[in-house]
Amino acid sequence: MKTFVVSDPQRGTIVYRDRKRHLWLASLFYPLVALSGVGLYWVAAAEWVLWIPVVSLYAGVSLLDHWVGADPNNPPEAVVPLLEADGYYRWLPMLTVPLHFAVLLALAAFVATHALSAAGVAVAALTAGLYSGLGINTAHELGHKKTEVERRLARIVLAVPVYGHFCVEHNRGHHRHVATPEDPASARMGESIYRFALREIPGGFRRGWASERERLARQGKSAWHLDNEILQSYLLSALLQGGLIAAGGLVMVPFLAIHNVFAWWQLTSANYVEHYGLLRQRAADGSYERCQPHHSWNADYVVSNLLIYHLERHSDHHAHPTRRYQSLRSFADLPTLPNGYFGMFLAAYVPPLWYALMDRRLLALPHIGGDLGRVNVDPAARARLERRYGGAASLAA
Amino acid sequence: MARFRCPDCGYVYDEARGDPREGYAPGVAFAALPDSFVCPDCSVRDKADFVADEAPAHPIAAMPGTPPRA
């Protein structure tokens, strides 16, 4: 285990050992779990085993989060520059990129060369899509960084799920407008994940494209110029998926369609749980207050965080978007989800269960104190929520 | 030619270099940037938040994600 030592002028010598250092290899190798279903298929010669990686991700990680629990440990601030400069951490997300390509190619080859039922093709596509959704998370970690190589790799890995607009949209759109009614990537109270998806997926695309078009216009270039970083990623997607259809035949069309949509759905799920109902207040001039730590839902579960590069330490990520995963900190008294993201995704897919778990928790947050005026409420649900919670200021007591 | 620094992530807008990727040519004054200018690296600090950066940033202070020393 590597020990980081800093001599701080005020606080003397600070020694820090990162207990998660080697566990971060889980984020690197987790995409390969996707292929375990194929291995099991060869051993068991039965199609139903292909479901195991999908089910194990959702159910298994939710249970492990429950059993293994949370990790409130933080690196001391003085050590952060050393952590940020440590090449080991920097390499892991970059090395994850080819694995996402490998998973899609391997599952596509499997589907193209085996006589599967329609359900078998669908579950292989869902498995691939689940892990390409994790590819969007890999792109998220890389796309927030300042080096050209990391930003380029983010665009490359986004080609796998055909989501090349994500980095532009997320950095320039979501981070600026997070926790406001204007943000298509922040869920509103009373909005089911299914209605949210119909706002989030097209809204994110439009905002990302508009932002890139503006940047190119400042350079005096057309939006269709090859310097358009969204187009670059889409072109790579076209090569990749067009090549798969050419090589694997027509079965690749439904396989890739399900894969792509399910990968986007993973991001939709993360966006849904990360800011549900949270709202930044407006100043007298109409501008929104700066994003505060209480404008994100956090989860500090060890297992799921190790699989998604600390994404669940979400408040610190929004406070310092360029900070690397190994340096993100946990804070007490922040909005906290009752399980990790994977468990919360499952809850979100059953809207009544989600509302039962989250609505009172949301209203009870100290900065909301039961006041629906301090909540990002879905206009379509406002009347219903006001009838139910209108006199609920006592919830916070 | 002056330099202006993002107080959150340490990005520096150097007037002598501009930021061609963002469409600001070398020599474009910070004051001439549009009011809608946001930090090209972290996007969570606006033009009004930027601070004058007199000396070249110390390599440690300029680490990504590291808040500036008070």
JSON list of N, CA and C in Angstrom, two decimals, chain A residues 328-395:
[
{"chain": "A", "resi": 328, "resn": "LEU", "atom": "N", "xyz": [-12.08, 12.53, -4.46]},
{"chain": "A", "resi": 328, "resn": "LEU", "atom": "CA", "xyz": [-13.42, 13.02, -4.08]},
{"chain": "A", "resi": 328, "resn": "LEU", "atom": "C", "xyz": [-13.72, 12.67, -2.63]},
{"chain": "A", "resi": 329, "resn": "ARG", "atom": "N", "xyz": [-14.39, 13.61, -1.96]},
{"chain": "A", "resi": 329, "resn": "ARG", "atom": "CA", "xyz": [-14.59, 13.45, -0.51]},
{"chain": "A", "resi": 329, "resn": "ARG", "atom": "C", "xyz": [-16.05, 13.25, -0.15]},
{"chain": "A", "resi": 330, "resn": "SER", "atom": "N", "xyz": [-16.21, 12.61, 0.95]},
{"chain": "A", "resi": 330, "resn": "SER", "atom": "CA", "xyz": [-17.53, 12.38, 1.55]},
{"chain": "A", "resi": 330, "resn": "SER", "atom": "C", "xyz": [-17.72, 13.43, 2.64]},
{"chain": "A", "resi": 331, "resn": "PHE", "atom": "N", "xyz": [-18.95, 13.93, 2.78]},
{"chain": "A", "resi": 331, "resn": "PHE", "atom": "CA", "xyz": [-19.22, 14.90, 3.85]},
{"chain": "A", "resi": 331, "resn": "PHE", "atom": "C", "xyz": [-20.44, 14.45, 4.62]},
{"chain": "A", "resi": 332, "resn": "ALA", "atom": "N", "xyz": [-20.43, 14.73, 5.89]},
{"chain": "A", "resi": 332, "resn": "ALA", "atom": "CA", "xyz": [-21.60, 14.41, 6.72]},
{"chain": "A", "resi": 332, "resn": "ALA", "atom": "C", "xyz": [-22.72, 15.40, 6.40]},
{"chain": "A", "resi": 333, "resn": "ASP", "atom": "N", "xyz": [-23.95, 15.03, 6.73]},
{"chain": "A", "resi": 333, "resn": "ASP", "atom": "CA", "xyz": [-25.11, 15.93, 6.65]},
{"chain": "A", "resi": 333, "resn": "ASP", "atom": "C", "xyz": [-25.44, 16.39, 5.23]},
{"chain": "A", "resi": 334, "resn": "LEU", "atom": "N", "xyz": [-25.13, 15.57, 4.24]},
{"chain": "A", "resi": 334, "resn": "LEU", "atom": "CA", "xyz": [-25.55, 15.89, 2.88]},
{"chain": "A", "resi": 334, "resn": "LEU", "atom": "C", "xyz": [-26.77, 15.04, 2.54]},
{"chain": "A", "resi": 335, "resn": "PRO", "atom": "N", "xyz": [-27.56, 15.44, 1.52]},
{"chain": "A", "resi": 335, "resn": "PRO", "atom": "CA", "xyz": [-28.64, 14.57, 1.08]},
{"chain": "A", "resi": 335, "resn": "PRO", "atom": "C", "xyz": [-28.08, 13.19, 0.73]},
{"chain": "A", "resi": 336, "resn": "THR", "atom": "N", "xyz": [-28.62, 12.17, 1.37]},
{"chain": "A", "resi": 336, "resn": "THR", "atom": "CA", "xyz": [-28.05, 10.84, 1.24]},
{"chain": "A", "resi": 336, "resn": "THR", "atom": "C", "xyz": [-29.11, 9.84, 0.81]},
{"chain": "A", "resi": 337, "resn": "LEU", "atom": "N", "xyz": [-28.76, 9.04, -0.19]},
{"chain": "A", "resi": 337, "resn": "LEU", "atom": "CA", "xyz": [-29.67, 8.00, -0.68]},
{"chain": "A", "resi": 337, "resn": "LEU", "atom": "C", "xyz": [-29.62, 6.80, 0.25]},
{"chain": "A", "resi": 338, "resn": "PRO", "atom": "N", "xyz": [-30.73, 6.07, 0.36]},
{"chain": "A", "resi": 338, "resn": "PRO", "atom": "CA", "xyz": [-30.75, 4.93, 1.29]},
{"chain": "A", "resi": 338, "resn": "PRO", "atom": "C", "xyz": [-30.03, 3.69, 0.78]},
{"chain": "A", "resi": 339, "resn": "ASN", "atom": "N", "xyz": [-29.59, 3.67, -0.48]},
{"chain": "A", "resi": 339, "resn": "ASN", "atom": "CA", "xyz": [-28.78, 2.57, -0.99]},
{"chain": "A", "resi": 339, "resn": "ASN", "atom": "C", "xyz": [-27.87, 3.17, -2.06]},
{"chain": "A", "resi": 340, "resn": "GLY", "atom": "N", "xyz": [-26.97, 2.34, -2.62]},
{"chain": "A", "resi": 340, "resn": "GLY", "atom": "CA", "xyz": [-26.11, 2.83, -3.69]},
{"chain": "A", "resi": 340, "resn": "GLY", "atom": "C", "xyz": [-26.92, 3.06, -4.96]},
{"chain": "A", "resi": 341, "resn": "TYR", "atom": "N", "xyz": [-26.24, 3.55, -6.00]},
{"chain": "A", "resi": 341, "resn": "TYR", "atom": "CA", "xyz": [-26.96, 3.89, -7.22]},
{"chain": "A", "resi": 341, "resn": "TYR", "atom": "C", "xyz": [-27.69, 2.68, -7.81]},
{"chain": "A", "resi": 342, "resn": "PHE", "atom": "N", "xyz": [-27.06, 1.51, -7.75]},
{"chain": "A", "resi": 342, "resn": "PHE", "atom": "CA", "xyz": [-27.68, 0.36, -8.42]},
{"chain": "A", "resi": 342, "resn": "PHE", "atom": "C", "xyz": [-29.01, 0.00, -7.75]},
{"chain": "A", "resi": 343, "resn": "GLY", "atom": "N", "xyz": [-29.02, 0.01, -6.44]},
{"chain": "A", "resi": 343, "resn": "GLY", "atom": "CA", "xyz": [-30.27, -0.25, -5.72]},
{"chain": "A", "resi": 343, "resn": "GLY", "atom": "C", "xyz": [-31.29, 0.84, -5.97]},
{"chain": "A", "resi": 344, "resn": "MET", "atom": "N", "xyz": [-30.83, 2.08, -6.03]},
{"chain": "A", "resi": 344, "resn": "MET", "atom": "CA", "xyz": [-31.75, 3.19, -6.25]},
{"chain": "A", "resi": 344, "resn": "MET", "atom": "C", "xyz": [-32.31, 3.18, -7.68]},
{"chain": "A", "resi": 345, "resn": "PHE", "atom": "N", "xyz": [-31.50, 2.69, -8.63]},
{"chain": "A", "resi": 345, "resn": "PHE", "atom": "CA", "xyz": [-32.02, 2.55, -10.00]},
{"chain": "A", "resi": 345, "resn": "PHE", "atom": "C", "xyz": [-33.22, 1.60, -9.98]},
{"chain": "A", "resi": 346, "resn": "LEU", "atom": "N", "xyz": [-33.05, 0.46, -9.30]},
{"chain": "A", "resi": 346, "resn": "LEU", "atom": "CA", "xyz": [-34.15, -0.51, -9.25]},
{"chain": "A", "resi": 346, "resn": "LEU", "atom": "C", "xyz": [-35.39, 0.12, -8.65]},
{"chain": "A", "resi": 347, "resn": "ALA", "atom": "N", "xyz": [-35.20, 0.90, -7.58]},
{"chain": "A", "resi": 347, "resn": "ALA", "atom": "CA", "xyz": [-36.36, 1.55, -6.95]},
{"chain": "A", "resi": 347, "resn": "ALA", "atom": "C", "xyz": [-36.99, 2.54, -7.93]},
{"chain": "A", "resi": 348, "resn": "ALA", "atom": "N", "xyz": [-36.17, 3.25, -8.67]},
{"chain": "A", "resi": 348, "resn": "ALA", "atom": "CA", "xyz": [-36.69, 4.27, -9.60]},
{"chain": "A", "resi": 348, "resn": "ALA", "atom": "C", "xyz": [-37.55, 3.64, -10.69]},
{"chain": "A", "resi": 349, "resn": "TYR", "atom": "N", "xyz": [-37.25, 2.38, -11.04]},
{"chain": "A", "resi": 349, "resn": "TYR", "atom": "CA", "xyz": [-38.00, 1.74, -12.11]},
{"chain": "A", "resi": 349, "resn": "TYR", "atom": "C", "xyz": [-39.43, 1.40, -11.68]},
{"chain": "A", "resi": 350, "resn": "VAL", "atom": "N", "xyz": [-39.69, 1.49, -10.38]},
{"chain": "A", "resi": 350, "resn": "VAL", "atom": "CA", "xyz": [-41.04, 1.27, -9.85]},
{"chain": "A", "resi": 350, "resn": "VAL", "atom": "C", "xyz": [-41.46, 2.59, -9.19]},
{"chain": "A", "resi": 351, "resn": "PRO", "atom": "N", "xyz": [-42.02, 3.53, -9.98]},
{"chain": "A", "resi": 351, "resn": "PRO", "atom": "CA", "xyz": [-42.22, 4.89, -9.46]},
{"chain": "A", "resi": 351, "resn": "PRO", "atom": "C", "xyz": [-42.91, 4.98, -8.09]},
{"chain": "A", "resi": 352, "resn": "PRO", "atom": "N", "xyz": [-43.98, 4.19, -7.80]},
{"chain": "A", "resi": 352, "resn": "PRO", "atom": "CA", "xyz": [-44.57, 4.33, -6.46]},
{"chain": "A", "resi": 352, "resn": "PRO", "atom": "C", "xyz": [-43.55, 4.01, -5.35]},
{"chain": "A", "resi": 353, "resn": "LEU", "atom": "N", "xyz": [-42.69, 3.02, -5.61]},
{"chain": "A", "resi": 353, "resn": "LEU", "atom": "CA", "xyz": [-41.66, 2.67, -4.62]},
{"chain": "A", "resi": 353, "resn": "LEU", "atom": "C", "xyz": [-40.66, 3.83, -4.47]},
{"chain": "A", "resi": 354, "resn": "TRP", "atom": "N", "xyz": [-40.28, 4.42, -5.59]},
{"chain": "A", "resi": 354, "resn": "TRP", "atom": "CA", "xyz": [-39.34, 5.53, -5.55]},
{"chain": "A", "resi": 354, "resn": "TRP", "atom": "C", "xyz": [-39.92, 6.70, -4.74]},
{"chain": "A", "resi": 355, "resn": "TYR", "atom": "N", "xyz": [-41.19, 7.06, -5.04]},
{"chain": "A", "resi": 355, "resn": "TYR", "atom": "CA", "xyz": [-41.78, 8.19, -4.31]},
{"chain": "A", "resi": 355, "resn": "TYR", "atom": "C", "xyz": [-41.87, 7.87, -2.81]},
{"chain": "A", "resi": 356, "resn": "ALA", "atom": "N", "xyz": [-42.19, 6.60, -2.50]},
{"chain": "A", "resi": 356, "resn": "ALA", "atom": "CA", "xyz": [-42.32, 6.23, -1.09]},
{"chain": "A", "resi": 356, "resn": "ALA", "atom": "C", "xyz": [-40.97, 6.34, -0.38]},
{"chain": "A", "resi": 357, "resn": "LEU", "atom": "N", "xyz": [-39.89, 6.00, -1.09]},
{"chain": "A", "resi": 357, "resn": "LEU", "atom": "CA", "xyz": [-38.56, 6.06, -0.48]},
{"chain": "A", "resi": 357, "resn": "LEU", "atom": "C", "xyz": [-38.03, 7.48, -0.40]},
{"chain": "A", "resi": 358, "resn": "MET", "atom": "N", "xyz": [-38.38, 8.30, -1.40]},
{"chain": "A", "resi": 358, "resn": "MET", "atom": "CA", "xyz": [-37.64, 9.55, -1.58]},
{"chain": "A", "resi": 358, "resn": "MET", "atom": "C", "xyz": [-38.40, 10.82, -1.21]},
{"chain": "A", "resi": 359, "resn": "ASP", "atom": "N", "xyz": [-39.72, 10.87, -1.39]},
{"chain": "A", "resi": 359, "resn": "ASP", "atom": "CA", "xyz": [-40.39, 12.17, -1.28]},
{"chain": "A", "resi": 359, "resn": "ASP", "atom": "C", "xyz": [-40.32, 12.75, 0.13]},
{"chain": "A", "resi": 360, "resn": "ARG", "atom": "N", "xyz": [-40.55, 11.92, 1.14]},
{"chain": "A", "resi": 360, "resn": "ARG", "atom": "CA", "xyz": [-40.45, 12.44, 2.51]},
{"chain": "A", "resi": 360, "resn": "ARG", "atom": "C", "xyz": [-39.00, 12.75, 2.88]},
{"chain": "A", "resi": 361, "resn": "ARG", "atom": "N", "xyz": [-38.09, 11.92, 2.38]},
{"chain": "A", "resi": 361, "resn": "ARG", "atom": "CA", "xyz": [-36.66, 12.15, 2.62]},
{"chain": "A", "resi": 361, "resn": "ARG", "atom": "C", "xyz": [-36.23, 13.51, 2.03]},
{"chain": "A", "resi": 362, "resn": "LEU", "atom": "N", "xyz": [-36.77, 13.80, 0.84]},
{"chain": "A", "resi": 362, "resn": "LEU", "atom": "CA", "xyz": [-36.47, 15.07, 0.18]},
{"chain": "A", "resi": 362, "resn": "LEU", "atom": "C", "xyz": [-37.02, 16.25, 1.00]},
{"chain": "A", "resi": 363, "resn": "LEU", "atom": "N", "xyz": [-38.29, 16.15, 1.38]},
{"chain": "A", "resi": 363, "resn": "LEU", "atom": "CA", "xyz": [-38.92, 17.27, 2.10]},
{"chain": "A", "resi": 363, "resn": "LEU", "atom": "C", "xyz": [-38.30, 17.47, 3.48]},
{"chain": "A", "resi": 364, "resn": "ALA", "atom": "N", "xyz": [-37.73, 16.40, 4.03]},
{"chain": "A", "resi": 364, "resn": "ALA", "atom": "CA", "xyz": [-37.16, 16.50, 5.38]},
{"chain": "A", "resi": 364, "resn": "ALA", "atom": "C", "xyz": [-35.74, 17.07, 5.38]},
{"chain": "A", "resi": 365, "resn": "LEU", "atom": "N", "xyz": [-35.17, 17.33, 4.21]},
{"chain": "A", "resi": 365, "resn": "LEU", "atom": "CA", "xyz": [-33.80, 17.88, 4.18]},
{"chain": "A", "resi": 365, "resn": "LEU", "atom": "C", "xyz": [-33.80, 19.23, 4.91]},
{"chain": "A", "resi": 366, "resn": "PRO", "atom": "N", "xyz": [-32.74, 19.53, 5.66]},
{"chain": "A", "resi": 366, "resn": "PRO", "atom": "CA", "xyz": [-32.74, 20.75, 6.47]},
{"chain": "A", "resi": 366, "resn": "PRO", "atom": "C", "xyz": [-32.97, 22.02, 5.66]},
{"chain": "A", "resi": 367, "resn": "HIS", "atom": "N", "xyz": [-32.44, 22.11, 4.45]},
{"chain": "A", "resi": 367, "resn": "HIS", "atom": "CA", "xyz": [-32.59, 23.36, 3.69]},
{"chain": "A", "resi": 367, "resn": "HIS", "atom": "C", "xyz": [-33.96, 23.47, 3.04]},
{"chain": "A", "resi": 368, "resn": "ILE", "atom": "N", "xyz": [-34.75, 22.40, 3.08]},
{"chain": "A", "resi": 368, "resn": "ILE", "atom": "CA", "xyz": [-36.09, 22.42, 2.49]},
{"chain": "A", "resi": 368, "resn": "ILE", "atom": "C", "xyz": [-37.14, 22.56, 3.59]},
{"chain": "A", "resi": 369, "resn": "GLY", "atom": "N", "xyz": [-36.97, 21.82, 4.67]},
{"chain": "A", "resi": 369, "resn": "GLY", "atom": "CA", "xyz": [-37.85, 21.97, 5.82]},
{"chain": "A", "resi": 369, "resn": "GLY", "atom": "C", "xyz": [-39.32, 21.82, 5.47]},
{"chain": "A", "resi": 370, "resn": "GLY", "atom": "N", "xyz": [-39.65, 20.91, 4.56]},
{"chain": "A", "resi": 370, "resn": "GLY", "atom": "CA", "xyz": [-41.05, 20.66, 4.22]},
{"chain": "A", "resi": 370, "resn": "GLY", "atom": "C", "xyz": [-41.67, 21.67, 3.29]},
{"chain": "A", "resi": 371, "resn": "ASP", "atom": "N", "xyz": [-40.88, 22.65, 2.83]},
{"chain": "A", "resi": 371, "resn": "ASP", "atom": "CA", "xyz": [-41.41, 23.73, 2.00]},
{"chain": "A", "resi": 371, "resn": "ASP", "atom": "C", "xyz": [-41.32, 23.34, 0.51]},
{"chain": "A", "resi": 372, "resn": "LEU", "atom": "N", "xyz": [-42.46, 23.07, -0.10]},
{"chain": "A", "resi": 372, "resn": "LEU", "atom": "CA", "xyz": [-42.45, 22.67, -1.51]},
{"chain": "A", "resi": 372, "resn": "LEU", "atom": "C", "xyz": [-41.92, 23.79, -2.40]},
{"chain": "A", "resi": 373, "resn": "GLY", "atom": "N", "xyz": [-41.93, 25.02, -1.91]},
{"chain": "A", "resi": 373, "resn": "GLY", "atom": "CA", "xyz": [-41.37, 26.14, -2.67]},
{"chain": "A", "resi": 373, "resn": "GLY", "atom": "C", "xyz": [-39.87, 26.04, -2.84]},
{"chain": "A", "resi": 374, "resn": "ARG", "atom": "N", "xyz": [-39.25, 25.17, -2.03]},
{"chain": "A", "resi": 374, "resn": "ARG", "atom": "CA", "xyz": [-37.79, 25.00, -2.14]},
{"chain": "A", "resi": 374, "resn": "ARG", "atom": "C", "xyz": [-37.43, 23.70, -2.84]},
{"chain": "A", "resi": 375, "resn": "VAL", "atom": "N", "xyz": [-38.41, 23.15, -3.56]},
{"chain": "A", "resi": 375, "resn": "VAL", "atom": "CA", "xyz": [-38.23, 21.86, -4.24]},
{"chain": "A", "resi": 375, "resn": "VAL", "atom": "C", "xyz": [-38.42, 22.07, -5.73]},
{"chain": "A", "resi": 376, "resn": "ASN", "atom": "N", "xyz": [-37.66, 21.33, -6.53]},
{"chain": "A", "resi": 376, "resn": "ASN", "atom": "CA", "xyz": [-37.85, 21.33, -7.98]},
{"chain": "A", "resi": 376, "resn": "ASN", "atom": "C", "xyz": [-39.00, 20.37, -8.28]},
{"chain": "A", "resi": 377, "resn": "VAL", "atom": "N", "xyz": [-40.21, 20.94, -8.39]},
{"chain": "A", "resi": 377, "resn": "VAL", "atom": "CA", "xyz": [-41.43, 20.13, -8.50]},
{"chain": "A", "resi": 377, "resn": "VAL", "atom": "C", "xyz": [-41.85, 20.03, -9.97]},
{"chain": "A", "resi": 378, "resn": "ASP", "atom": "N", "xyz": [-42.25, 18.83, -10.39]},
{"chain": "A", "resi": 378, "resn": "ASP", "atom": "CA", "xyz": [-42.79, 18.64, -11.73]},
{"chain": "A", "resi": 378, "resn": "ASP", "atom": "C", "xyz": [-44.13, 19.39, -11.82]},
{"chain": "A", "resi": 379, "resn": "PRO", "atom": "N", "xyz": [-44.27, 20.33, -12.75]},
{"chain": "A", "resi": 379, "resn": "PRO", "atom": "CA", "xyz": [-45.53, 21.08, -12.84]},
{"chain": "A", "resi": 379, "resn": "PRO", "atom": "C", "xyz": [-46.75, 20.16, -12.94]},
{"chain": "A", "resi": 380, "resn": "ALA", "atom": "N", "xyz": [-46.59, 19.03, -13.64]},
{"chain": "A", "resi": 380, "resn": "ALA", "atom": "CA", "xyz": [-47.72, 18.12, -13.81]},
{"chain": "A", "resi": 380, "resn": "ALA", "atom": "C", "xyz": [-48.10, 17.44, -12.50]},
{"chain": "A", "resi": 381, "resn": "ALA", "atom": "N", "xyz": [-47.21, 17.42, -11.54]},
{"chain": "A", "resi": 381, "resn": "ALA", "atom": "CA", "xyz": [-47.47, 16.73, -10.27]},
{"chain": "A", "resi": 381, "resn": "ALA", "atom": "C", "xyz": [-47.73, 17.72, -9.14]},
{"chain": "A", "resi": 382, "resn": "ARG", "atom": "N", "xyz": [-47.62, 19.03, -9.43]},
{"chain": "A", "resi": 382, "resn": "ARG", "atom": "CA", "xyz": [-47.64, 20.02, -8.36]},
{"chain": "A", "resi": 382, "resn": "ARG", "atom": "C", "xyz": [-48.94, 19.96, -7.55]},
{"chain": "A", "resi": 383, "resn": "ALA", "atom": "N", "xyz": [-50.10, 19.92, -8.25]},
{"chain": "A", "resi": 383, "resn": "ALA", "atom": "CA", "xyz": [-51.37, 19.96, -7.53]},
{"chain": "A", "resi": 383, "resn": "ALA", "atom": "C", "xyz": [-51.48, 18.75, -6.60]},
{"chain": "A", "resi": 384, "resn": "ARG", "atom": "N", "xyz": [-51.10, 17.59, -7.13]},
{"chain": "A", "resi": 384, "resn": "ARG", "atom": "CA", "xyz": [-51.17, 16.36, -6.31]},
{"chain": "A", "resi": 384, "resn": "ARG", "atom": "C", "xyz": [-50.23, 16.47, -5.10]},
{"chain": "A", "resi": 385, "resn": "LEU", "atom": "N", "xyz": [-49.01, 16.97, -5.32]},
{"chain": "A", "resi": 385, "resn": "LEU", "atom": "CA", "xyz": [-48.04, 17.04, -4.23]},
{"chain": "A", "resi": 385, "resn": "LEU", "atom": "C", "xyz": [-48.44, 18.10, -3.20]},
{"chain": "A", "resi": 386, "resn": "GLU", "atom": "N", "xyz": [-49.07, 19.19, -3.68]},
{"chain": "A", "resi": 386, "resn": "GLU", "atom": "CA", "xyz": [-49.48, 20.22, -2.72]},
{"chain": "A", "resi": 386, "resn": "GLU", "atom": "C", "xyz": [-50.63, 19.72, -1.84]},
{"chain": "A", "resi": 387, "resn": "ARG", "atom": "N", "xyz": [-51.54, 18.94, -2.47]},
{"chain": "A", "resi": 387, "resn": "ARG", "atom": "CA", "xyz": [-52.61, 18.36, -1.64]},
{"chain": "A", "resi": 387, "resn": "ARG", "atom": "C", "xyz": [-52.01, 17.45, -0.58]},
{"chain": "A", "resi": 388, "resn": "ARG", "atom": "N", "xyz": [-51.00, 16.70, -0.97]},
{"chain": "A", "resi": 388, "resn": "ARG", "atom": "CA", "xyz": [-50.47, 15.69, -0.07]},
{"chain": "A", "resi": 388, "resn": "ARG", "atom": "C", "xyz": [-49.50, 16.28, 0.96]},
{"chain": "A", "resi": 389, "resn": "TYR", "atom": "N", "xyz": [-48.65, 17.20, 0.50]},
{"chain": "A", "resi": 389, "resn": "TYR", "atom": "CA", "xyz": [-47.56, 17.68, 1.37]},
{"chain": "A", "resi": 389, "resn": "TYR", "atom": "C", "xyz": [-47.66, 19.17, 1.66]},
{"chain": "A", "resi": 390, "resn": "GLY", "atom": "N", "xyz": [-48.73, 19.83, 1.17]},
{"chain": "A", "resi": 390, "resn": "GLY", "atom": "CA", "xyz": [-48.81, 21.28, 1.29]},
{"chain": "A", "resi": 390, "resn": "GLY", "atom": "C", "xyz": [-48.62, 21.79, 2.69]},
{"chain": "A", "resi": 391, "resn": "GLY", "atom": "N", "xyz": [-49.18, 21.09, 3.66]},
{"chain": "A", "resi": 391, "resn": "GLY", "atom": "CA", "xyz": [-49.02, 21.53, 5.05]},
{"chain": "A", "resi": 391, "resn": "GLY", "atom": "C", "xyz": [-47.96, 20.73, 5.77]},
{"chain": "A", "resi": 392, "resn": "ALA", "atom": "N", "xyz": [-46.91, 20.39, 5.02]},
{"chain": "A", "resi": 392, "resn": "ALA", "atom": "CA", "xyz": [-45.97, 19.42, 5.58]},
{"chain": "A", "resi": 392, "resn": "ALA", "atom": "C", "xyz": [-44.72, 20.04, 6.18]},
{"chain": "A", "resi": 393, "resn": "ALA", "atom": "N", "xyz": [-44.79, 21.35, 6.47]},
{"chain": "A", "resi": 393, "resn": "ALA", "atom": "CA", "xyz": [-43.59, 21.98, 7.04]},
{"chain": "A", "resi": 393, "resn": "ALA", "atom": "C", "xyz": [-43.17, 21.29, 8.33]},
{"chain": "A", "resi": 394, "resn": "SER", "atom": "N", "xyz": [-44.12, 20.60, 8.96]},
{"chain": "A", "resi": 394, "resn": "SER", "atom": "CA", "xyz": [-43.78, 19.91, 10.21]},
{"chain": "A", "resi": 394, "resn": "SER", "atom": "C", "xyz": [-42.92, 18.68, 9.98]},
{"chain": "A", "resi": 395, "resn": "LEU", "atom": "N", "xyz": [-42.80, 18.25, 8.70]},
{"chain": "A", "resi": 395, "resn": "LEU", "atom": "CA", "xyz": [-41.99, 17.06, 8.41]},
{"chain": "A", "resi": 395, "resn": "LEU", "atom": "C", "xyz": [-40.56, 17.20, 8.90]}
]
